[in-house]
Amino acid sequence: MELLSVNLGRATASEHTDHADGLTGIGKRPVDGPVEVRDPGPQGTGGSGLAGDEICELRHHGGTHQAVYAYAREDLDRWEAELGRPLCNGEFGENFTTAGLDVNGARIGERWRVGDSLLLEVTSSRIPCRTFAGVLDERRWVKRFTAAAVPGAYLRVVEPGTVRAGDAIEVVHRPAHEVTVSVQFRAITLERDLLPGLLAAGAALHPDTRRTVQTYLAKTGRDGVNAR
């Protein structure tokens, strides 16, 4: 399992963003050399976990629980075939483009050692937004991306470190529950009946996801159950 590329974004103007200044950092490109990765701080004030990576809309992006976004090259390749166009590393706004790692099959709370020092923990899936759809410029993109349920993973920084393209990725902890990135994504998008089962992920569950589950339980009167 390998880190194929480390991708950073610069603030650029876009008509598809809700940022007050009309800027977005979604367009990320691979960089040479080492990149420092650390906890950026709470969402709303903290941006990307990668030094030199710009996030413009801090209300919904970045922060401790979304410090790093990872997407598998294998999934980009499948999208290339479906869309009939090349997709470079970083095209989906991911910081890490990986190879040989089942990103969407990763369990919430799973931990990855990247390179010699960086330790990350999987927290949640990516949710497609209008900026993503607008920049990619594909018809019905949000619906298509959602239906595919291969969203990629957000991760928090457990131990900071420096990484570069070519670093090894090792799964050093895999929780016993079955709440994967894909299951979490399906639960909060199209399959709401899966929401109670997300609680099996325990403290590793993204706070926003936990609130969504609690709201659902309050409205339906259901109890938390194991994810299927």
PDB file of C-alpha atoms in Angstrom:
ATOM      1  CA  MET A   1       0.000   0.000   0.000  1.00  0.00           C
ATOM      2  CA  GLU A   2       1.445   3.270  -1.107  1.00  0.00           C
ATOM      3  CA  LEU A   3       0.948   7.017  -1.059  1.00  0.00           C
ATOM      4  CA  LEU A   4       1.048   7.762  -4.782  1.00  0.00           C
ATOM      5  CA  SER A   5       0.913  11.535  -4.443  1.00  0.00           C
ATOM      6  CA  VAL A   6       0.526  14.337  -1.918  1.00  0.00           C
ATOM      7  CA  ASN A   7      -1.790  17.000  -3.343  1.00  0.00           C
ATOM      8  CA  LEU A   8      -2.107  20.636  -2.278  1.00  0.00           C
ATOM      9  CA  GLY A   9      -4.558  23.322  -3.359  1.00  0.00           C
ATOM     10  CA  ARG A  10      -4.356  27.060  -3.832  1.00  0.00           C
ATOM     11  CA  ALA A  11      -7.272  29.447  -3.454  1.00  0.00           C
ATOM     12  CA  THR A  12      -8.725  30.190  -6.888  1.00  0.00           C
ATOM     13  CA  ALA A  13     -11.827  32.011  -8.057  1.00  0.00           C
ATOM     14  CA  SER A  14     -14.889  29.908  -8.896  1.00  0.00           C
ATOM     15  CA  GLU A  15     -18.542  30.613  -9.566  1.00  0.00           C
ATOM     16  CA  HIS A  16     -19.466  27.371  -7.831  1.00  0.00           C
ATOM     17  CA  THR A  17     -18.376  28.177  -4.283  1.00  0.00           C
ATOM     18  CA  ASP A  18     -20.376  29.607  -1.365  1.00  0.00           C
ATOM     19  CA  HIS A  19     -17.263  31.336  -0.005  1.00  0.00           C
ATOM     20  CA  ALA A  20     -17.845  35.051   0.465  1.00  0.00           C
ATOM     21  CA  ASP A  21     -14.905  35.957  -1.765  1.00  0.00           C
ATOM     22  CA  GLY A  22     -15.812  33.397  -4.423  1.00  0.00           C
ATOM     23  CA  LEU A  23     -12.720  31.277  -3.752  1.00  0.00           C
ATOM     24  CA  THR A  24     -12.130  27.548  -3.497  1.00  0.00           C
ATOM     25  CA  GLY A  25      -9.128  25.346  -2.794  1.00  0.00           C
ATOM     26  CA  ILE A  26     -10.657  22.178  -4.252  1.00  0.00           C
ATOM     27  CA  GLY A  27      -8.313  22.063  -7.235  1.00  0.00           C
ATOM     28  CA  LYS A  28      -5.368  20.157  -5.747  1.00  0.00           C
ATOM     29  CA  ARG A  29      -2.227  19.068  -7.582  1.00  0.00           C
ATOM     30  CA  PRO A  30       0.646  16.729  -6.690  1.00  0.00           C
ATOM     31  CA  VAL A  31       3.744  18.337  -5.171  1.00  0.00           C
ATOM     32  CA  ASP A  32       7.356  17.235  -4.935  1.00  0.00           C
ATOM     33  CA  GLY A  33       9.223  17.016  -1.682  1.00  0.00           C
ATOM     34  CA  PRO A  34       8.092  16.448   1.906  1.00  0.00           C
ATOM     35  CA  VAL A  35       4.876  17.934   3.329  1.00  0.00           C
ATOM     36  CA  GLU A  36       4.208  18.436   7.022  1.00  0.00           C
ATOM     37  CA  VAL A  37       0.887  17.091   8.317  1.00  0.00           C
ATOM     38  CA  ARG A  38      -0.572  18.101  11.690  1.00  0.00           C
ATOM     39  CA  ASP A  39      -3.863  18.695  13.497  1.00  0.00           C
ATOM     40  CA  PRO A  40      -5.220  21.988  12.091  1.00  0.00           C
ATOM     41  CA  GLY A  41      -7.565  22.679  15.020  1.00  0.00           C
ATOM     42  CA  PRO A  42     -11.366  22.820  15.264  1.00  0.00           C
ATOM     43  CA  GLN A  43     -13.580  23.129  12.220  1.00  0.00           C
ATOM     44  CA  GLY A  44     -14.546  26.722  11.589  1.00  0.00           C
ATOM     45  CA  THR A  45     -11.086  28.024  12.422  1.00  0.00           C
ATOM     46  CA  GLY A  46      -8.737  25.200  11.411  1.00  0.00           C
ATOM     47  CA  GLY A  47      -8.222  24.458   7.746  1.00  0.00           C
ATOM     48  CA  SER A  48      -6.244  21.648   6.142  1.00  0.00           C
ATOM     49  CA  GLY A  49      -3.908  19.397   8.044  1.00  0.00           C
ATOM     50  CA  LEU A  50      -1.309  19.729   5.287  1.00  0.00           C
ATOM     51  CA  ALA A  51       1.106  22.648   5.340  1.00  0.00           C
ATOM     52  CA  GLY A  52       0.621  24.748   2.220  1.00  0.00           C
ATOM     53  CA  ASP A  53      -2.856  23.414   1.416  1.00  0.00           C
ATOM     54  CA  GLU A  54      -5.553  26.093   1.296  1.00  0.00           C
ATOM     55  CA  ILE A  55      -9.173  25.563   2.347  1.00  0.00           C
ATOM     56  CA  CYS A  56     -11.437  28.551   1.801  1.00  0.00           C
ATOM     57  CA  GLU A  57     -14.844  27.476   3.133  1.00  0.00           C
ATOM     58  CA  LEU A  58     -14.073  26.650   6.757  1.00  0.00           C
ATOM     59  CA  ARG A  59     -17.683  26.185   7.870  1.00  0.00           C
ATOM     60  CA  HIS A  60     -17.949  22.761   6.265  1.00  0.00           C
ATOM     61  CA  HIS A  61     -14.391  21.784   5.349  1.00  0.00           C
ATOM     62  CA  GLY A  62     -11.163  21.185   7.205  1.00  0.00           C
ATOM     63  CA  GLY A  63     -10.594  21.051  10.939  1.00  0.00           C
ATOM     64  CA  THR A  64      -9.512  18.237  13.223  1.00  0.00           C
ATOM     65  CA  HIS A  65     -11.919  15.574  11.937  1.00  0.00           C
ATOM     66  CA  GLN A  66     -11.327  16.433   8.274  1.00  0.00           C
ATOM     67  CA  ALA A  67      -7.628  17.167   8.397  1.00  0.00           C
ATOM     68  CA  VAL A  68      -6.754  14.887   5.482  1.00  0.00           C
ATOM     69  CA  TYR A  69      -8.868  13.613   2.582  1.00  0.00           C
ATOM     70  CA  ALA A  70      -7.791  10.376   0.898  1.00  0.00           C
ATOM     71  CA  TYR A  71      -9.001   8.850  -2.376  1.00  0.00           C
ATOM     72  CA  ALA A  72      -7.863   5.669  -4.061  1.00  0.00           C
ATOM     73  CA  ARG A  73      -6.254   5.755  -7.503  1.00  0.00           C
ATOM     74  CA  GLU A  74      -8.207   2.587  -8.289  1.00  0.00           C
ATOM     75  CA  ASP A  75     -11.486   4.479  -7.792  1.00  0.00           C
ATOM     76  CA  LEU A  76     -10.256   7.385  -9.897  1.00  0.00           C
ATOM     77  CA  ASP A  77      -9.452   4.879 -12.639  1.00  0.00           C
ATOM     78  CA  ARG A  78     -12.999   3.518 -12.516  1.00  0.00           C
ATOM     79  CA  TRP A  79     -14.388   7.025 -12.790  1.00  0.00           C
ATOM     80  CA  GLU A  80     -12.060   7.677 -15.719  1.00  0.00           C
ATOM     81  CA  ALA A  81     -13.581   4.735 -17.550  1.00  0.00           C
ATOM     82  CA  GLU A  82     -17.139   5.838 -16.783  1.00  0.00           C
ATOM     83  CA  LEU A  83     -16.621   9.503 -17.624  1.00  0.00           C
ATOM     84  CA  GLY A  84     -14.409   8.876 -20.623  1.00  0.00           C
ATOM     85  CA  ARG A  85     -11.843  11.460 -19.556  1.00  0.00           C
ATOM     86  CA  PRO A  86      -8.521  11.470 -17.718  1.00  0.00           C
ATOM     87  CA  LEU A  87      -8.516  12.281 -14.002  1.00  0.00           C
ATOM     88  CA  CYS A  88      -5.212  13.331 -12.503  1.00  0.00           C
ATOM     89  CA  ASN A  89      -4.226  12.713  -8.898  1.00  0.00           C
ATOM     90  CA  GLY A  90      -5.880  15.391  -6.757  1.00  0.00           C
ATOM     91  CA  GLU A  91      -8.720  15.983  -9.233  1.00  0.00           C
ATOM     92  CA  PHE A  92     -11.360  15.037  -6.661  1.00  0.00           C
ATOM     93  CA  GLY A  93      -9.807  17.426  -4.153  1.00  0.00           C
ATOM     94  CA  GLU A  94      -8.004  14.676  -2.271  1.00  0.00           C
ATOM     95  CA  ASN A  95      -4.820  15.368  -0.323  1.00  0.00           C
ATOM     96  CA  PHE A  96      -3.621  11.776  -0.547  1.00  0.00           C
ATOM     97  CA  THR A  97      -4.010   9.650  -3.663  1.00  0.00           C
ATOM     98  CA  THR A  98      -3.405   6.057  -2.573  1.00  0.00           C
ATOM     99  CA  ALA A  99      -2.652   2.741  -4.277  1.00  0.00           C
ATOM    100  CA  GLY A 100      -3.411  -0.772  -3.017  1.00  0.00           C
ATOM    101  CA  LEU A 101      -5.582   0.453  -0.134  1.00  0.00           C
ATOM    102  CA  ASP A 102      -9.358  -0.083   0.099  1.00  0.00           C
ATOM    103  CA  VAL A 103     -10.159   3.438   1.251  1.00  0.00           C
ATOM    104  CA  ASN A 104     -13.945   3.003   1.157  1.00  0.00           C
ATOM    105  CA  GLY A 105     -13.713  -0.330   2.953  1.00  0.00           C
ATOM    106  CA  ALA A 106     -11.719   1.249   5.773  1.00  0.00           C
ATOM    107  CA  ARG A 107     -13.521   1.173   9.112  1.00  0.00           C
ATOM    108  CA  ILE A 108     -14.268   4.293  11.122  1.00  0.00           C
ATOM    109  CA  GLY A 109     -11.504   4.450  13.724  1.00  0.00           C
ATOM    110  CA  GLU A 110      -9.050   2.527  11.539  1.00  0.00           C
ATOM    111  CA  ARG A 111      -5.508   3.844  11.861  1.00  0.00           C
ATOM    112  CA  TRP A 112      -2.930   4.252   9.110  1.00  0.00           C
ATOM    113  CA  ARG A 113       0.797   4.776   9.511  1.00  0.00           C
ATOM    114  CA  VAL A 114       2.011   6.833   6.551  1.00  0.00           C
ATOM    115  CA  GLY A 115       5.758   7.035   6.096  1.00  0.00           C
ATOM    116  CA  ASP A 116       7.886   6.898   9.225  1.00  0.00           C
ATOM    117  CA  SER A 117       6.004   9.195  11.560  1.00  0.00           C
ATOM    118  CA  LEU A 118       2.477  10.221  10.521  1.00  0.00           C
ATOM    119  CA  LEU A 119      -0.411   8.373  12.193  1.00  0.00           C
ATOM    120  CA  LEU A 120      -3.947   9.010  10.931  1.00  0.00           C
ATOM    121  CA  GLU A 121      -7.395   7.806  12.014  1.00  0.00           C
ATOM    122  CA  VAL A 122     -10.383   7.402   9.682  1.00  0.00           C
ATOM    123  CA  THR A 123     -13.308   9.575  10.812  1.00  0.00           C
ATOM    124  CA  SER A 124     -15.893   9.777   8.019  1.00  0.00           C
ATOM    125  CA  SER A 125     -16.699   9.879   4.334  1.00  0.00           C
ATOM    126  CA  ARG A 126     -16.605  12.864   2.017  1.00  0.00           C
ATOM    127  CA  ILE A 127     -19.996  14.373   1.116  1.00  0.00           C
ATOM    128  CA  PRO A 128     -20.235  15.824  -2.414  1.00  0.00           C
ATOM    129  CA  CYS A 129     -21.061  19.521  -2.634  1.00  0.00           C
ATOM    130  CA  ARG A 130     -21.996  21.941  -5.401  1.00  0.00           C
ATOM    131  CA  THR A 131     -18.403  23.171  -5.663  1.00  0.00           C
ATOM    132  CA  PHE A 132     -17.238  19.620  -6.411  1.00  0.00           C
ATOM    133  CA  ALA A 133     -20.003  19.202  -8.990  1.00  0.00           C
ATOM    134  CA  GLY A 134     -19.370  22.574 -10.608  1.00  0.00           C
ATOM    135  CA  VAL A 135     -15.624  22.196 -10.882  1.00  0.00           C
ATOM    136  CA  LEU A 136     -15.880  18.676 -12.308  1.00  0.00           C
ATOM    137  CA  ASP A 137     -18.595  19.847 -14.744  1.00  0.00           C
ATOM    138  CA  GLU A 138     -20.413  16.528 -15.122  1.00  0.00           C
ATOM    139  CA  ARG A 139     -24.203  16.266 -15.446  1.00  0.00           C
ATOM    140  CA  ARG A 140     -26.049  15.069 -12.319  1.00  0.00           C
ATOM    141  CA  TRP A 141     -22.669  14.591 -10.669  1.00  0.00           C
ATOM    142  CA  VAL A 142     -23.805  14.719  -7.033  1.00  0.00           C
ATOM    143  CA  LYS A 143     -26.438  12.010  -7.671  1.00  0.00           C
ATOM    144  CA  ARG A 144     -23.992   9.838  -9.596  1.00  0.00           C
ATOM    145  CA  PHE A 145     -21.241  10.181  -7.012  1.00  0.00           C
ATOM    146  CA  THR A 146     -23.698   9.442  -4.208  1.00  0.00           C
ATOM    147  CA  ALA A 147     -25.128   6.362  -5.916  1.00  0.00           C
ATOM    148  CA  ALA A 148     -21.625   4.910  -6.448  1.00  0.00           C
ATOM    149  CA  ALA A 149     -20.885   5.058  -2.677  1.00  0.00           C
ATOM    150  CA  VAL A 150     -17.117   5.366  -3.198  1.00  0.00           C
ATOM    151  CA  PRO A 151     -16.672   8.744  -1.463  1.00  0.00           C
ATOM    152  CA  GLY A 152     -13.138   8.518  -0.100  1.00  0.00           C
ATOM    153  CA  ALA A 153     -12.193   9.040   3.537  1.00  0.00           C
ATOM    154  CA  TYR A 154     -11.534  11.930   5.867  1.00  0.00           C
ATOM    155  CA  LEU A 155      -8.918  11.362   8.564  1.00  0.00           C
ATOM    156  CA  ARG A 156      -7.723  13.069  11.715  1.00  0.00           C
ATOM    157  CA  VAL A 157      -4.104  13.377  12.796  1.00  0.00           C
ATOM    158  CA  VAL A 158      -3.198  11.211  15.797  1.00  0.00           C
ATOM    159  CA  GLU A 159       0.549  11.783  15.528  1.00  0.00           C
ATOM    160  CA  PRO A 160       1.922  14.529  13.259  1.00  0.00           C
ATOM    161  CA  GLY A 161       4.582  13.800  10.711  1.00  0.00           C
ATOM    162  CA  THR A 162       6.080  14.533   7.341  1.00  0.00           C
ATOM    163  CA  VAL A 163       5.140  12.600   4.201  1.00  0.00           C
ATOM    164  CA  ARG A 164       5.997  12.494   0.531  1.00  0.00           C
ATOM    165  CA  ALA A 165       4.942  10.616  -2.586  1.00  0.00           C
ATOM    166  CA  GLY A 166       6.093   6.999  -2.487  1.00  0.00           C
ATOM    167  CA  ASP A 167       5.717   6.565   1.271  1.00  0.00           C
ATOM    168  CA  ALA A 168       4.336   3.265   2.474  1.00  0.00           C
ATOM    169  CA  ILE A 169       0.890   3.124   4.101  1.00  0.00           C
ATOM    170  CA  GLU A 170       0.308   0.505   6.778  1.00  0.00           C
ATOM    171  CA  VAL A 171      -3.001  -0.258   8.501  1.00  0.00           C
ATOM    172  CA  VAL A 172      -1.869  -0.556  12.113  1.00  0.00           C
ATOM    173  CA  HIS A 173      -5.293  -0.806  13.754  1.00  0.00           C
ATOM    174  CA  ARG A 174      -8.600  -2.100  12.379  1.00  0.00           C
ATOM    175  CA  PRO A 175     -11.611  -1.956  14.735  1.00  0.00           C
ATOM    176  CA  ALA A 176     -13.818  -4.999  15.289  1.00  0.00           C
ATOM    177  CA  HIS A 177     -17.053  -3.285  14.165  1.00  0.00           C
ATOM    178  CA  GLU A 178     -18.302  -3.244  10.541  1.00  0.00           C
ATOM    179  CA  VAL A 179     -18.893   0.495  10.108  1.00  0.00           C
ATOM    180  CA  THR A 180     -16.893   1.269   6.992  1.00  0.00           C
ATOM    181  CA  VAL A 181     -16.501   4.563   5.164  1.00  0.00           C
ATOM    182  CA  SER A 182     -18.931   3.323   2.527  1.00  0.00           C
ATOM    183  CA  VAL A 183     -21.522   2.233   5.110  1.00  0.00           C
ATOM    184  CA  GLN A 184     -21.286   5.583   6.890  1.00  0.00           C
ATOM    185  CA  PHE A 185     -21.735   7.398   3.575  1.00  0.00           C
ATOM    186  CA  ARG A 186     -24.737   5.309   2.547  1.00  0.00           C
ATOM    187  CA  ALA A 187     -26.337   5.851   5.957  1.00  0.00           C
ATOM    188  CA  ILE A 188     -26.188   9.636   5.847  1.00  0.00           C
ATOM    189  CA  THR A 189     -27.241   9.881   2.200  1.00  0.00           C
ATOM    190  CA  LEU A 190     -29.626   7.315   0.695  1.00  0.00           C
ATOM    191  CA  GLU A 191     -30.030   4.563   3.307  1.00  0.00           C
ATOM    192  CA  ARG A 192     -31.122   6.262   6.506  1.00  0.00           C
ATOM    193  CA  ASP A 193     -32.152   2.976   8.091  1.00  0.00           C
ATOM    194  CA  LEU A 194     -28.423   2.262   8.500  1.00  0.00           C
ATOM    195  CA  LEU A 195     -27.932   5.284  10.780  1.00  0.00           C
ATOM    196  CA  PRO A 196     -28.470   3.574  14.166  1.00  0.00           C
ATOM    197  CA  GLY A 197     -25.790   1.016  13.376  1.00  0.00           C
ATOM    198  CA  LEU A 198     -23.153   3.722  12.997  1.00  0.00           C
ATOM    199  CA  LEU A 199     -22.995   4.025  16.783  1.00  0.00           C
ATOM    200  CA  ALA A 200     -21.010   0.788  16.782  1.00  0.00           C
ATOM    201  CA  ALA A 201     -18.013   2.904  15.748  1.00  0.00           C
ATOM    202  CA  GLY A 202     -18.005   4.466  19.210  1.00  0.00           C
ATOM    203  CA  ALA A 203     -15.891   7.511  19.994  1.00  0.00           C
ATOM    204  CA  ALA A 204     -14.214   7.439  16.573  1.00  0.00           C
ATOM    205  CA  LEU A 205     -17.452   8.524  14.867  1.00  0.00           C
ATOM    206  CA  HIS A 206     -17.354  12.064  13.470  1.00  0.00           C
ATOM    207  CA  PRO A 207     -19.271  14.419  15.839  1.00  0.00           C
ATOM    208  CA  ASP A 208     -21.494  15.627  12.983  1.00  0.00           C
ATOM    209  CA  THR A 209     -22.389  12.050  12.105  1.00  0.00           C
ATOM    210  CA  ARG A 210     -23.159  11.273  15.731  1.00  0.00           C
ATOM    211  CA  ARG A 211     -25.518  14.247  15.881  1.00  0.00           C
ATOM    212  CA  THR A 212     -27.232  13.055  12.712  1.00  0.00           C
ATOM    213  CA  VAL A 213     -27.741   9.607  14.240  1.00  0.00           C
ATOM    214  CA  GLN A 214     -29.075  11.041  17.496  1.00  0.00           C
ATOM    215  CA  THR A 215     -31.538  13.269  15.638  1.00  0.00           C
ATOM    216  CA  TYR A 216     -32.728  10.285  13.615  1.00  0.00           C
ATOM    217  CA  LEU A 217     -33.183   8.163  16.731  1.00  0.00           C
ATOM    218  CA  ALA A 218     -35.129  10.921  18.466  1.00  0.00           C
ATOM    219  CA  LYS A 219     -37.486  11.294  15.495  1.00  0.00           C
ATOM    220  CA  THR A 220     -38.032   7.583  14.898  1.00  0.00           C
ATOM    221  CA  GLY A 221     -37.863   6.254  18.437  1.00  0.00           C
ATOM    222  CA  ARG A 222     -35.404   3.594  17.328  1.00  0.00           C
ATOM    223  CA  ASP A 223     -32.457   2.245  19.292  1.00  0.00           C
ATOM    224  CA  GLY A 224     -28.865   2.010  18.108  1.00  0.00           C
ATOM    225  CA  VAL A 225     -28.156  -1.389  16.583  1.00  0.00           C
ATOM    226  CA  ASN A 226     -25.197  -3.043  14.950  1.00  0.00           C
ATOM    227  CA  ALA A 227     -24.559  -1.901  11.383  1.00  0.00           C
ATOM    228  CA  ARG A 228     -25.300  -4.408   8.703  1.00  0.00           C
TER     229      ARG A 228
END
